[in-house]
mmCIF file of C-alpha atoms in Angstrom:
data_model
loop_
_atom_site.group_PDB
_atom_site.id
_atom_site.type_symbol
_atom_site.label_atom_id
_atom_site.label_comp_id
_atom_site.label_asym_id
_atom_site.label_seq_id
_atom_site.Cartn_x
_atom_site.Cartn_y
_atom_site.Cartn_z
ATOM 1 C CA UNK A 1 0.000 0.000 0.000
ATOM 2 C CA UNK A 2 1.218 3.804 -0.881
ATOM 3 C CA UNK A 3 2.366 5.690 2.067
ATOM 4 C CA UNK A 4 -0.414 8.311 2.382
ATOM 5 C CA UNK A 5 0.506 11.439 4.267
ATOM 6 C CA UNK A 6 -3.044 12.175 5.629
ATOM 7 C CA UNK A 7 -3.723 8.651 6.388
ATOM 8 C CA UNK A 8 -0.036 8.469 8.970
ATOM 9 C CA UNK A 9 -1.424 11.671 10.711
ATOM 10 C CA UNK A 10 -4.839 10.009 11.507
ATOM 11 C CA UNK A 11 -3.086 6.900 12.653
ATOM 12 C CA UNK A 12 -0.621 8.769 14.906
ATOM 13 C CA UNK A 13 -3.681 10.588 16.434
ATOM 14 C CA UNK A 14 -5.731 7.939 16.880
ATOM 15 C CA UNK A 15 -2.884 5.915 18.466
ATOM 16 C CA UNK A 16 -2.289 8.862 20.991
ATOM 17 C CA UNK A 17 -5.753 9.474 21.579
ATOM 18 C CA UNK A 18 -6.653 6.236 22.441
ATOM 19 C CA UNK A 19 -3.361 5.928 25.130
ATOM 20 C CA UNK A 20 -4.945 9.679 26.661
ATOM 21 C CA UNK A 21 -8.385 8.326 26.464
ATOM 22 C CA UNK A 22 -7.236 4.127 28.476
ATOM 23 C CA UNK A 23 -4.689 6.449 31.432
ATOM 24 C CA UNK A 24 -6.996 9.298 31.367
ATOM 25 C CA UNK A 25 -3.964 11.376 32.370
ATOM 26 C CA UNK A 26 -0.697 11.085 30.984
ATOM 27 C CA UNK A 27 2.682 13.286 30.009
ATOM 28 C CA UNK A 28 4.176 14.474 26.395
ATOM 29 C CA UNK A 29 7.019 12.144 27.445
ATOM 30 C CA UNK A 30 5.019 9.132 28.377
ATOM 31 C CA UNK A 31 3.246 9.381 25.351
ATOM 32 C CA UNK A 32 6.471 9.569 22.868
ATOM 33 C CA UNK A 33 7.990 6.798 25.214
ATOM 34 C CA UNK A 34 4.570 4.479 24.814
ATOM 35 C CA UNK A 35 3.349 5.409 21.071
ATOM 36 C CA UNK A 36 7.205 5.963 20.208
ATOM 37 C CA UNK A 37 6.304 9.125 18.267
ATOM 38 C CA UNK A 38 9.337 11.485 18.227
ATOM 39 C CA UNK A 39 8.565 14.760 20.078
ATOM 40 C CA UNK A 40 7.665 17.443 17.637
ATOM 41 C CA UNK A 41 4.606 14.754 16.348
ATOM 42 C CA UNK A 42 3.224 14.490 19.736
ATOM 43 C CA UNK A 43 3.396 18.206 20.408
ATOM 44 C CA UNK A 44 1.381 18.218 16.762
ATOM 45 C CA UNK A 45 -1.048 15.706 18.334
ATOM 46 C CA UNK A 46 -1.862 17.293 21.722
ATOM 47 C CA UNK A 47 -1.864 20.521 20.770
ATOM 48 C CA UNK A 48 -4.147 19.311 18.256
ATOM 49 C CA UNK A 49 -6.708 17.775 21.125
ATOM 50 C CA UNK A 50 -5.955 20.580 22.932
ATOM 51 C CA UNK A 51 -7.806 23.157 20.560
ATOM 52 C CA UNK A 52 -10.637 20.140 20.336
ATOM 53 C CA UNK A 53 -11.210 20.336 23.861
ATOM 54 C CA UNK A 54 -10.846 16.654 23.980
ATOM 55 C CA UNK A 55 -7.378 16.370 26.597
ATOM 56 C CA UNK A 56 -6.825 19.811 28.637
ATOM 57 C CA UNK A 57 -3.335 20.620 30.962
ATOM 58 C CA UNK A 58 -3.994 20.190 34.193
ATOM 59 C CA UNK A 59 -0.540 20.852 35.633
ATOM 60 C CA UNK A 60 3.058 19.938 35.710
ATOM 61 C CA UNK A 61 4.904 16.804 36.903
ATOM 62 C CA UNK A 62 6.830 17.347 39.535
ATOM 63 C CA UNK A 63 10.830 16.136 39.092
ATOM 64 C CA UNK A 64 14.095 16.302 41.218
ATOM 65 C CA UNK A 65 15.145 18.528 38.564
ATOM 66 C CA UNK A 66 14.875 20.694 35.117
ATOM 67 C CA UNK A 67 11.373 21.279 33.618
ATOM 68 C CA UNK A 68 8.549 19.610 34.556
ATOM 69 C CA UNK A 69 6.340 17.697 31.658
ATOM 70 C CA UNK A 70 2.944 19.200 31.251
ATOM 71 C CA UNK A 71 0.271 16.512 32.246
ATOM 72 C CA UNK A 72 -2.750 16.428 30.493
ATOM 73 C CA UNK A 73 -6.193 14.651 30.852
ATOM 74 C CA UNK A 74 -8.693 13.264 29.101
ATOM 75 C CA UNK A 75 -12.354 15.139 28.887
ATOM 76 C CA UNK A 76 -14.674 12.182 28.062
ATOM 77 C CA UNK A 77 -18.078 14.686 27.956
ATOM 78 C CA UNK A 78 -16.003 16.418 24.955
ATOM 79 C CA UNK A 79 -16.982 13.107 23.002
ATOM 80 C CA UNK A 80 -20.619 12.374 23.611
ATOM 81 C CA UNK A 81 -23.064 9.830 21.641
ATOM 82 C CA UNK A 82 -26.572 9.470 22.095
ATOM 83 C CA UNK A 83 -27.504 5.481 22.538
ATOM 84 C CA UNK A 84 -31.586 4.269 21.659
ATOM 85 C CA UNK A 85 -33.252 1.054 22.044
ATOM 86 C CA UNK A 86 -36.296 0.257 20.593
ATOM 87 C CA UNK A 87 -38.351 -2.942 20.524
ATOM 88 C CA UNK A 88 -41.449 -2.030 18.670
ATOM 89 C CA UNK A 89 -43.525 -1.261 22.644
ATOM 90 C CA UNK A 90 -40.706 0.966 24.507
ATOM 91 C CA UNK A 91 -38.181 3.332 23.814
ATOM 92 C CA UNK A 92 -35.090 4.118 26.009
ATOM 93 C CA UNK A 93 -32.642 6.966 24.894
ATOM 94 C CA UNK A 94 -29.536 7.533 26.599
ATOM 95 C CA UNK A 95 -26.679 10.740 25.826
ATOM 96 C CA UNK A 96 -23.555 9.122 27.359
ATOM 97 C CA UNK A 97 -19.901 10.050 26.931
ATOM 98 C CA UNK A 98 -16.547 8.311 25.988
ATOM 99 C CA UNK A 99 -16.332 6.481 28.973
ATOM 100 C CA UNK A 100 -20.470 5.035 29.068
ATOM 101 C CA UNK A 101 -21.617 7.736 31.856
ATOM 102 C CA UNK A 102 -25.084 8.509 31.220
ATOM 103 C CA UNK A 103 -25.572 12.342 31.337
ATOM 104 C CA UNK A 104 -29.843 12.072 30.415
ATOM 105 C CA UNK A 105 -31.535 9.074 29.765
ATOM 106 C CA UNK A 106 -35.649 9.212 28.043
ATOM 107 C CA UNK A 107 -38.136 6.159 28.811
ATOM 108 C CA UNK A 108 -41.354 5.666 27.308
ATOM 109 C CA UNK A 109 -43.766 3.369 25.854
ATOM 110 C CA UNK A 110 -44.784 3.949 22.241
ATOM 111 C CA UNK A 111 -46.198 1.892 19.748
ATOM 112 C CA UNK A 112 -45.152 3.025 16.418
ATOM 113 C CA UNK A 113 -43.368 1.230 13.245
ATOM 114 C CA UNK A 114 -40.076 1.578 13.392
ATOM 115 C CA UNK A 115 -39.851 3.693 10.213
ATOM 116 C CA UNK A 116 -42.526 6.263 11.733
ATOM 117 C CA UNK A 117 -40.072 6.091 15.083
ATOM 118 C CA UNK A 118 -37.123 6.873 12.814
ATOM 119 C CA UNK A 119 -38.595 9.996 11.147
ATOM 120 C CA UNK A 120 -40.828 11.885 13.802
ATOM 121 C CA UNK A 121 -40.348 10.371 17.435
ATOM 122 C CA UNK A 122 -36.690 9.797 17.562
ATOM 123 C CA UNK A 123 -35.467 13.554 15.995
ATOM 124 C CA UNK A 124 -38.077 15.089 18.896
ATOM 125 C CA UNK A 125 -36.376 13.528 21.484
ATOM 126 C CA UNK A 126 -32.554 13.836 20.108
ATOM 127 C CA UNK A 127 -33.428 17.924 19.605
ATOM 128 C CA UNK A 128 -34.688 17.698 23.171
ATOM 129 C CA UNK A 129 -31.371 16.338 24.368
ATOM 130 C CA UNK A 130 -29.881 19.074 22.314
ATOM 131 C CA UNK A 131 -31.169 21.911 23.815
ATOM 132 C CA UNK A 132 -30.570 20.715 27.466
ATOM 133 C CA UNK A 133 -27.043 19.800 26.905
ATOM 134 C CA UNK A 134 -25.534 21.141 23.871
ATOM 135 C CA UNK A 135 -25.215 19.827 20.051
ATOM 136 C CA UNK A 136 -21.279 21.049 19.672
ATOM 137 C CA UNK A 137 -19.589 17.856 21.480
ATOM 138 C CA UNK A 138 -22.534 15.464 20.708
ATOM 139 C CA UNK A 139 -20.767 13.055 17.571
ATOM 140 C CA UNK A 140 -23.174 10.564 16.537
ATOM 141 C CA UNK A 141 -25.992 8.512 17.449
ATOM 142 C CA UNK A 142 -26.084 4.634 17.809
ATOM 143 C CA UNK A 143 -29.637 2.837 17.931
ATOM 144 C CA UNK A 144 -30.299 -1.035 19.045
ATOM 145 C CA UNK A 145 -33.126 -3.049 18.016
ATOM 146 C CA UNK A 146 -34.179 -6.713 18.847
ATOM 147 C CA UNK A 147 -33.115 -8.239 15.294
ATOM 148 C CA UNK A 148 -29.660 -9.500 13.480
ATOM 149 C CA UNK A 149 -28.287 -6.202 12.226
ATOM 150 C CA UNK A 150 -25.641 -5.846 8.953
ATOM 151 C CA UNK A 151 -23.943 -3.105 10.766
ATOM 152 C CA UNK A 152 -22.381 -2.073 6.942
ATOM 153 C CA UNK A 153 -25.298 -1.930 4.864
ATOM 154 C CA UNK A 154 -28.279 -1.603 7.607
ATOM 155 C CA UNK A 155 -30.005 -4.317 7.037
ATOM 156 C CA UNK A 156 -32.129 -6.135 9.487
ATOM 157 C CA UNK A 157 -33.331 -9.621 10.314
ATOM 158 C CA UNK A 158 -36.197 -9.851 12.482
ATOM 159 C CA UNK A 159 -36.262 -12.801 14.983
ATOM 160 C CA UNK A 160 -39.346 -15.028 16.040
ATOM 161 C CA UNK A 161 -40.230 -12.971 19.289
ATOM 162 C CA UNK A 162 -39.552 -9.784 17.728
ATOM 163 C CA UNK A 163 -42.679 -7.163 17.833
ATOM 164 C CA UNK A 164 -40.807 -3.948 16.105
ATOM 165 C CA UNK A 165 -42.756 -3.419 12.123
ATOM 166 C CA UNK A 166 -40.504 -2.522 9.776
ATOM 167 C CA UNK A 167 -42.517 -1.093 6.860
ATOM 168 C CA UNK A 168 -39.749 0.152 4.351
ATOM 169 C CA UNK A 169 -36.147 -0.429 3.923
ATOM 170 C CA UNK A 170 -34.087 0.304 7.218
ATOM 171 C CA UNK A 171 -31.370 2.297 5.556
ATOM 172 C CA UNK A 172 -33.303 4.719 4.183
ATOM 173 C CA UNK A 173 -35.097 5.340 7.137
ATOM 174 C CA UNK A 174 -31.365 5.695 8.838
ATOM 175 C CA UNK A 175 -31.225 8.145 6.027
ATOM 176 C CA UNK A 176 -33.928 9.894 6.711
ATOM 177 C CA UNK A 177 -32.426 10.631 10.993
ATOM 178 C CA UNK A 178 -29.267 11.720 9.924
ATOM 179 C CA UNK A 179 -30.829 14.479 7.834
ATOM 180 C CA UNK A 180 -33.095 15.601 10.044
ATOM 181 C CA UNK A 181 -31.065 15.618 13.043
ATOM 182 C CA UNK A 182 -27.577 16.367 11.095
ATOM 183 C CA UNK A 183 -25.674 13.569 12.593
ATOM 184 C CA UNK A 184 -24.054 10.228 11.573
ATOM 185 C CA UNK A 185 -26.594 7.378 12.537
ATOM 186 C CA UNK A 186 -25.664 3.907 13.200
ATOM 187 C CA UNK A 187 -27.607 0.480 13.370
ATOM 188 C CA UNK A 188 -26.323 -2.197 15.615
ATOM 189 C CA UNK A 189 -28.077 -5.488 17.437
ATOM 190 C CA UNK A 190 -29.436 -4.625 21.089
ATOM 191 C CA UNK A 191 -27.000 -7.549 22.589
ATOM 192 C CA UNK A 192 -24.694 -6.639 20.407
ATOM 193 C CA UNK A 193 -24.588 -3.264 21.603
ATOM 194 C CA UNK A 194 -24.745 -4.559 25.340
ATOM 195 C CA UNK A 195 -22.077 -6.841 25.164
ATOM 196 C CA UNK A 196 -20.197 -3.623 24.371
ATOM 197 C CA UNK A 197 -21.678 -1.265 26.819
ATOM 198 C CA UNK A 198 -20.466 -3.875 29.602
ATOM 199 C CA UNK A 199 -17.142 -4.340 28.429
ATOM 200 C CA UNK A 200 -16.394 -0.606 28.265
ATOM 201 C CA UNK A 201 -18.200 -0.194 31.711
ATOM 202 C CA UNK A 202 -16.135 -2.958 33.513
ATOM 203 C CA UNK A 203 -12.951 -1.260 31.927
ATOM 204 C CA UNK A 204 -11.831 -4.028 30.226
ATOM 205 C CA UNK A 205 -8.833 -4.656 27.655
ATOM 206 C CA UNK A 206 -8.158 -7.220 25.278
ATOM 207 C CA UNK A 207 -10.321 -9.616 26.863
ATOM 208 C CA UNK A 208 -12.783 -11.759 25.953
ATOM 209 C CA UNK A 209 -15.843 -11.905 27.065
ATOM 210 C CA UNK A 210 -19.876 -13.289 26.082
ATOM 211 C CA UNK A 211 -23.079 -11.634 27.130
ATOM 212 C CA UNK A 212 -25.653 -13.729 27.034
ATOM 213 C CA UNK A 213 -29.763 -11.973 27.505
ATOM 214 C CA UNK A 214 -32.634 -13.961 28.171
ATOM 215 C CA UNK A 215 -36.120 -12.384 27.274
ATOM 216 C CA UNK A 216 -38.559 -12.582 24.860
ATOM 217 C CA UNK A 217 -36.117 -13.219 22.320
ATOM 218 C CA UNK A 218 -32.521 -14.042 23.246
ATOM 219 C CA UNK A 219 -29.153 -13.309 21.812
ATOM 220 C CA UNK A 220 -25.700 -13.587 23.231
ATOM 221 C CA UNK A 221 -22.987 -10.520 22.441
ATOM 222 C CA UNK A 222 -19.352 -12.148 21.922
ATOM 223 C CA UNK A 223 -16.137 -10.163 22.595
ATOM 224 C CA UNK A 224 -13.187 -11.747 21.728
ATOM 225 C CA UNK A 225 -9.533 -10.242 22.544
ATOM 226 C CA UNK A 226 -11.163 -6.668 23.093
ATOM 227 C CA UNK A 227 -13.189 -7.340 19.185
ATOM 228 C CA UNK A 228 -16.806 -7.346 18.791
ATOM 229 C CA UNK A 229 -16.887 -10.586 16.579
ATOM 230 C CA UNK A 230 -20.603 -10.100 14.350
ATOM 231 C CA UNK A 231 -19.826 -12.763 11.963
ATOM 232 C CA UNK A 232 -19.699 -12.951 8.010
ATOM 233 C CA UNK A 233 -24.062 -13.083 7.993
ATOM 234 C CA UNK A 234 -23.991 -10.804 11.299
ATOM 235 C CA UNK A 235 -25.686 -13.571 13.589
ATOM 236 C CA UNK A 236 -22.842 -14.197 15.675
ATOM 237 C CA UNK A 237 -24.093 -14.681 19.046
ATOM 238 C CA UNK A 238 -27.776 -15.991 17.607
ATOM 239 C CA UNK A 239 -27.662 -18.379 20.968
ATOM 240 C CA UNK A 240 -31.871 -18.602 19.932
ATOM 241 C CA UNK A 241 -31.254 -20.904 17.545
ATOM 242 C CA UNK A 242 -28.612 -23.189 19.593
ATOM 243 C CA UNK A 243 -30.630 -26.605 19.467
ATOM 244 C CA UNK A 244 -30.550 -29.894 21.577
ATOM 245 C CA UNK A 245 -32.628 -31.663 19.674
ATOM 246 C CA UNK A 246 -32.083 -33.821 16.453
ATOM 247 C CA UNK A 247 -35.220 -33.346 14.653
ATOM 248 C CA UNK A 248 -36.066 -29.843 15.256
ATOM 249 C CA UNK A 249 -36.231 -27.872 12.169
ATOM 250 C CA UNK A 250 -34.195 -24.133 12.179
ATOM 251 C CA UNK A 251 -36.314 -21.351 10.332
ATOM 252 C CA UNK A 252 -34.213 -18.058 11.104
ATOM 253 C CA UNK A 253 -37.841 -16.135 10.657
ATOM 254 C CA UNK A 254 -39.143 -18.513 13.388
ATOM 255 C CA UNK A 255 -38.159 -18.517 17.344
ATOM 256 C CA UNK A 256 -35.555 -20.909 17.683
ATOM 257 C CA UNK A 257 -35.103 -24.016 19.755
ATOM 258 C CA UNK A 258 -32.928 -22.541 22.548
ATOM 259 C CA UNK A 259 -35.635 -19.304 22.787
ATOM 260 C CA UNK A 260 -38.498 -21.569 22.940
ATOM 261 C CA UNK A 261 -37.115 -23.412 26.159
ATOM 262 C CA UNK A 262 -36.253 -19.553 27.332
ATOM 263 C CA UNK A 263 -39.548 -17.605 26.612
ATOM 264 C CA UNK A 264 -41.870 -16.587 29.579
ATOM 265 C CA UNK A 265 -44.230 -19.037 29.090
ATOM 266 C CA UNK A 266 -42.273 -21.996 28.952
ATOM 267 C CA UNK A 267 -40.776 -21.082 32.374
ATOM 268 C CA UNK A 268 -44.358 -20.397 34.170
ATOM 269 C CA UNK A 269 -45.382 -23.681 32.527
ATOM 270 C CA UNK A 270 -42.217 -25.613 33.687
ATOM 271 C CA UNK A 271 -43.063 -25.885 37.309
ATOM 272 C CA UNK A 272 -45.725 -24.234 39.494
ATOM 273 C CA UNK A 273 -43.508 -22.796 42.073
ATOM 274 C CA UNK A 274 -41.061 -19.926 41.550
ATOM 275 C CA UNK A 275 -38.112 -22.341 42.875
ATOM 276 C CA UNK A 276 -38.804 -25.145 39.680
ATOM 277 C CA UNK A 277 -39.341 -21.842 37.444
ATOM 278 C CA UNK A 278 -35.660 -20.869 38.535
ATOM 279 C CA UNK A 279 -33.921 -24.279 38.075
ATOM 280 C CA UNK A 280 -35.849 -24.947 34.584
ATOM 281 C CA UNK A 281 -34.166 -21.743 33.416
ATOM 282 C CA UNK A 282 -31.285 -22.542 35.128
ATOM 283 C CA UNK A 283 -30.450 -25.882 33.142
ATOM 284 C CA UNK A 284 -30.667 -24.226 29.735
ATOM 285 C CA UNK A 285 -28.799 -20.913 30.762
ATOM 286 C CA UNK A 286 -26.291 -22.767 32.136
ATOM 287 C CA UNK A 287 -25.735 -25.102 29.206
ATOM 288 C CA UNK A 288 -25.534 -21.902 26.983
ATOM 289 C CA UNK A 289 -22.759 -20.548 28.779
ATOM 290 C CA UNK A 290 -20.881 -23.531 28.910
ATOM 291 C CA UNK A 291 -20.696 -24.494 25.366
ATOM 292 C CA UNK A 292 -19.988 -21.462 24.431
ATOM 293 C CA UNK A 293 -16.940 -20.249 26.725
ATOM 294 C CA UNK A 294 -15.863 -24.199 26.487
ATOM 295 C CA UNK A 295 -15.773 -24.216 22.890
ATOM 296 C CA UNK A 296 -14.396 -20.805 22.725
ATOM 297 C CA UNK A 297 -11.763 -20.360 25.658
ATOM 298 C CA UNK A 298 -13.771 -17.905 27.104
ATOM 299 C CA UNK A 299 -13.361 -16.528 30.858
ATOM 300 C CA UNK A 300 -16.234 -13.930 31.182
ATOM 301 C CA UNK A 301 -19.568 -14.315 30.955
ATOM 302 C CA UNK A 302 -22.469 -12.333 32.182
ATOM 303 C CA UNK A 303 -25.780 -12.386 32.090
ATOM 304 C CA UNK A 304 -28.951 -9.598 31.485
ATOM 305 C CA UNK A 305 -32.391 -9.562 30.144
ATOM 306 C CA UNK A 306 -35.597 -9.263 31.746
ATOM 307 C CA UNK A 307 -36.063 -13.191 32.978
ATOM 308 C CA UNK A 308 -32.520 -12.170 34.820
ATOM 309 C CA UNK A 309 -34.823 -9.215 36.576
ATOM 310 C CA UNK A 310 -38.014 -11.419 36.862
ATOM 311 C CA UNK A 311 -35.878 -14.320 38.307
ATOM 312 C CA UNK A 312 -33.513 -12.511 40.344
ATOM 313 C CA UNK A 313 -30.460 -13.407 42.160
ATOM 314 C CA UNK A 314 -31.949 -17.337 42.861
ATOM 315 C CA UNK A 315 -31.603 -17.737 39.232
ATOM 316 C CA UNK A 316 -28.058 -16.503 39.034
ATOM 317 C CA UNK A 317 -27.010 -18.381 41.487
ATOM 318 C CA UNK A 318 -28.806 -21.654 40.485
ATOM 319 C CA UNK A 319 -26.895 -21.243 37.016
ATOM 320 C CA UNK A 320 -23.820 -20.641 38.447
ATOM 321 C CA UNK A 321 -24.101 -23.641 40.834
ATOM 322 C CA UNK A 322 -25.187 -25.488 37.512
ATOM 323 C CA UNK A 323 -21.762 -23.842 35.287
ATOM 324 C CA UNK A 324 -19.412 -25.336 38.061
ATOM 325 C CA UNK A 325 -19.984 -28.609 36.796
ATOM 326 C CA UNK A 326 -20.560 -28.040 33.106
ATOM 327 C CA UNK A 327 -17.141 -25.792 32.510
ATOM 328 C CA UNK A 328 -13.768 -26.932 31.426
ATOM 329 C CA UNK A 329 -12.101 -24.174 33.397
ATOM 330 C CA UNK A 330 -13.232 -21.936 36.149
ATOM 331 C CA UNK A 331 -15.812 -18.712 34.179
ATOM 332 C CA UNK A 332 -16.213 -15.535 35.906
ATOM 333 C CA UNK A 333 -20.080 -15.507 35.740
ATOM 334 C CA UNK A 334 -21.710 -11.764 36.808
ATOM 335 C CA UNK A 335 -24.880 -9.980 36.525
ATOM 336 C CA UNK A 336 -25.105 -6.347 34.049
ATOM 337 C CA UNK A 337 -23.716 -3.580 35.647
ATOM 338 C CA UNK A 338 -26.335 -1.511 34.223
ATOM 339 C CA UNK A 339 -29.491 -1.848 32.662
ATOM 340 C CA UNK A 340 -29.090 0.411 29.668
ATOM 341 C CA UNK A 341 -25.876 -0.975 28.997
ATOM 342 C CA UNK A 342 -27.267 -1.746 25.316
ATOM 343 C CA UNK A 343 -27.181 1.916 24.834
ATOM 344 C CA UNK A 344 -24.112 3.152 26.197
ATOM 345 C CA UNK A 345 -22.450 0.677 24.006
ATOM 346 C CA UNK A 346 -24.576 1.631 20.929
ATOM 347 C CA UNK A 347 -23.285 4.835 21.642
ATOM 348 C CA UNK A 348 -19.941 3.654 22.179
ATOM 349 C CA UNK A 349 -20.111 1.629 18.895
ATOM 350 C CA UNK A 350 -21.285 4.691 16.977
ATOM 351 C CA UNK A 351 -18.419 6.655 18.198
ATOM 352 C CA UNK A 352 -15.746 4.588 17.093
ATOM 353 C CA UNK A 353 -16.905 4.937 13.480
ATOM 354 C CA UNK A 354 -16.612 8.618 13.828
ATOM 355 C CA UNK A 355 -13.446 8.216 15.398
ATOM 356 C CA UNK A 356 -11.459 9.306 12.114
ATOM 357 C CA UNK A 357 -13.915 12.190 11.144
ATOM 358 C CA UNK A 358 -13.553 13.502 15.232
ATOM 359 C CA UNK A 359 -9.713 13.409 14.723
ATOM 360 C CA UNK A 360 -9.719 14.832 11.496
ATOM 361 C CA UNK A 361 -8.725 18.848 10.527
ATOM 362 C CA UNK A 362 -11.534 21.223 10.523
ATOM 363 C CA UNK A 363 -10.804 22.497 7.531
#
């Protein structure tokens, strides 16, 4: 490939920004030392981020002797997204910045296709968001919806459970946002999006790590090595259609096996008491988890969705009890950290595609 001059100066600012954005503050000299930039490029770079708003100087290192390196830190509400779920019967939008704080957060329920969501209800509420906390550092907006999601060409799968009505194709109606509201807009998968949100909430790095929600519908979100892994069809993580049984027939457009055994009404109809309800679900949860972190090496697995909520902490701790048996080696099994983290990491998501266009010259 040609050496491109542009394209080594968004590299080199990307690499530094990333090393400001991980130690949140940090030294001109650590960063030449850790990027191994030579001097003059990272004074470019910060002073760069600097006029951005995006690092600030917050004082000097102190040393035994000579001049003391300027430390600067990170400003994560300079680089804000606006996350939004929608399953067709409630809406949840969330304005978080670089690090997945929430700064305002919209709930309601509303009916509506999910074109006629796209064009009226969802610019209302991002110009509300707007006007309460400010358009300049707000960078794009990432939205989540129950269905398998081509992230490059925004096209959408509905599952078997799914209640959102799609009425025209999804990327104009992602069209049809961006204009209105003047932003980039971004499609991803709701577990998708959470597996993301809890990885960047937990602080982890190169990791791997599966999210696996059980609802109406359910979907698993696989990390691998720090990577969002979607697959070459974008049903990665389509744990719905996992099957035990040989003569079962798959239909994508159909609930699969695994969601059958997982939906609401085949855990009240399991057992009459709440403690049979808990170790049906258990059994099946638990065999998720284990063949996919024994298959896949994987360490960290967590669980979310609203038969998590409805069950509570019996049926975490029935599924772990079930896990310990069923794993190769030992899995870190935990609970969400937050229940919108679908849209922090939508928003997340949707600011690392803008990361080149935020890092680029004005001009």
């Amino acid at each position: 490939m040609p050496y491109v001059q542009g394209s080594m100066k968004e590299l080199n600012r990307k690499t530094v920004f990333r090393l400001v954005a991980e130690q949140y503050e940090i030294t001109r000299t650590e960063i030449a030392d850790q990027t191994q930039s030579s001097v003059p490029t990272v004074l470019k770079i910060t002073n760069f981020l600097q006029s951005e708003h995006i690092i600030s100087q917050v004082g000097n290192e102190k040393t035994a002797r000579g001049r003391h390196p300027q430390i600067f830190r990170f400003e994560p509400d300079s680089i804000l997204g606006i996350g939004i779920s929608y399953d067709g019967s409630r809406m949840v939008a969330s304005l978080v910045n670089y690090y997945g704080e929430e700064k305002l957060c919209v709930e309601e329920n509303v009916s509506q296709t999910f074109d006629a969501m796209m064009e009226k209800r969802f610019p209302e509420i991002i110009d509300e968001m707007l006007k309460k906390e400010g358009r300049e550092y707000v960078r794009a907006v990432g939205i989540c919806i129950s269905a398998s999601v081509d992230t490059e060409h925004s096209i959408v799968h509905l599952g078997g459970f799914s209640k959102l009505r799609i009425e025209r194709e999804v990327a104009r109606s992602v069209q049809i946002l961006s204009e209105k509201i003047n932003l980039p807009v971004y499609l991803f998968n709701d577990v998708n999006a959470a597996a993301v949100g809890e990885y960047v909430l937990r602080k982890m790095k190169k990791e791997d790590l599966v999210y696996v929600y059980v609802s109406e519908g359910t979907g698993a979100g696989i990390i691998l090595e720090g990577k969002l892994r979607t697959g070459k069809h974008f049903y990665s993580g389509e744990i719905a259609h996992m099957v035990f049984e040989t003569d079962f027939v798959t239909d994508r457009r159909k609930p699969g096996w695994m969601e059958r055994k997982l939906s609401f009404k085949s855990i009240e109809e399991s057992a009459q008491s709440r403690e049979g309800q808990v170790d049906y679900a258990a059994r099946y949860i638990s065999l998720v988890i284990a063949n996919i972190c024994n298959t896949m090496d994987i360490q960290n697995a967590v669980l979310g969705g609203e038969i998590i909520q409805f069950l509570g902490q019996a049926l975490f701790e029935k599924t772990r009890s079930y896990l310990d048996r069923l794993q190769l080696f030992p899995i870190n099994l935990t609970r969400y950290v937050n229940e919108n983290s679908d849209l922090v990491g939508a928003a997340y998501l949707a600011l690392q595609r803008q990361l080149a266009n935020i890092l680029s010259d004005n001009d």
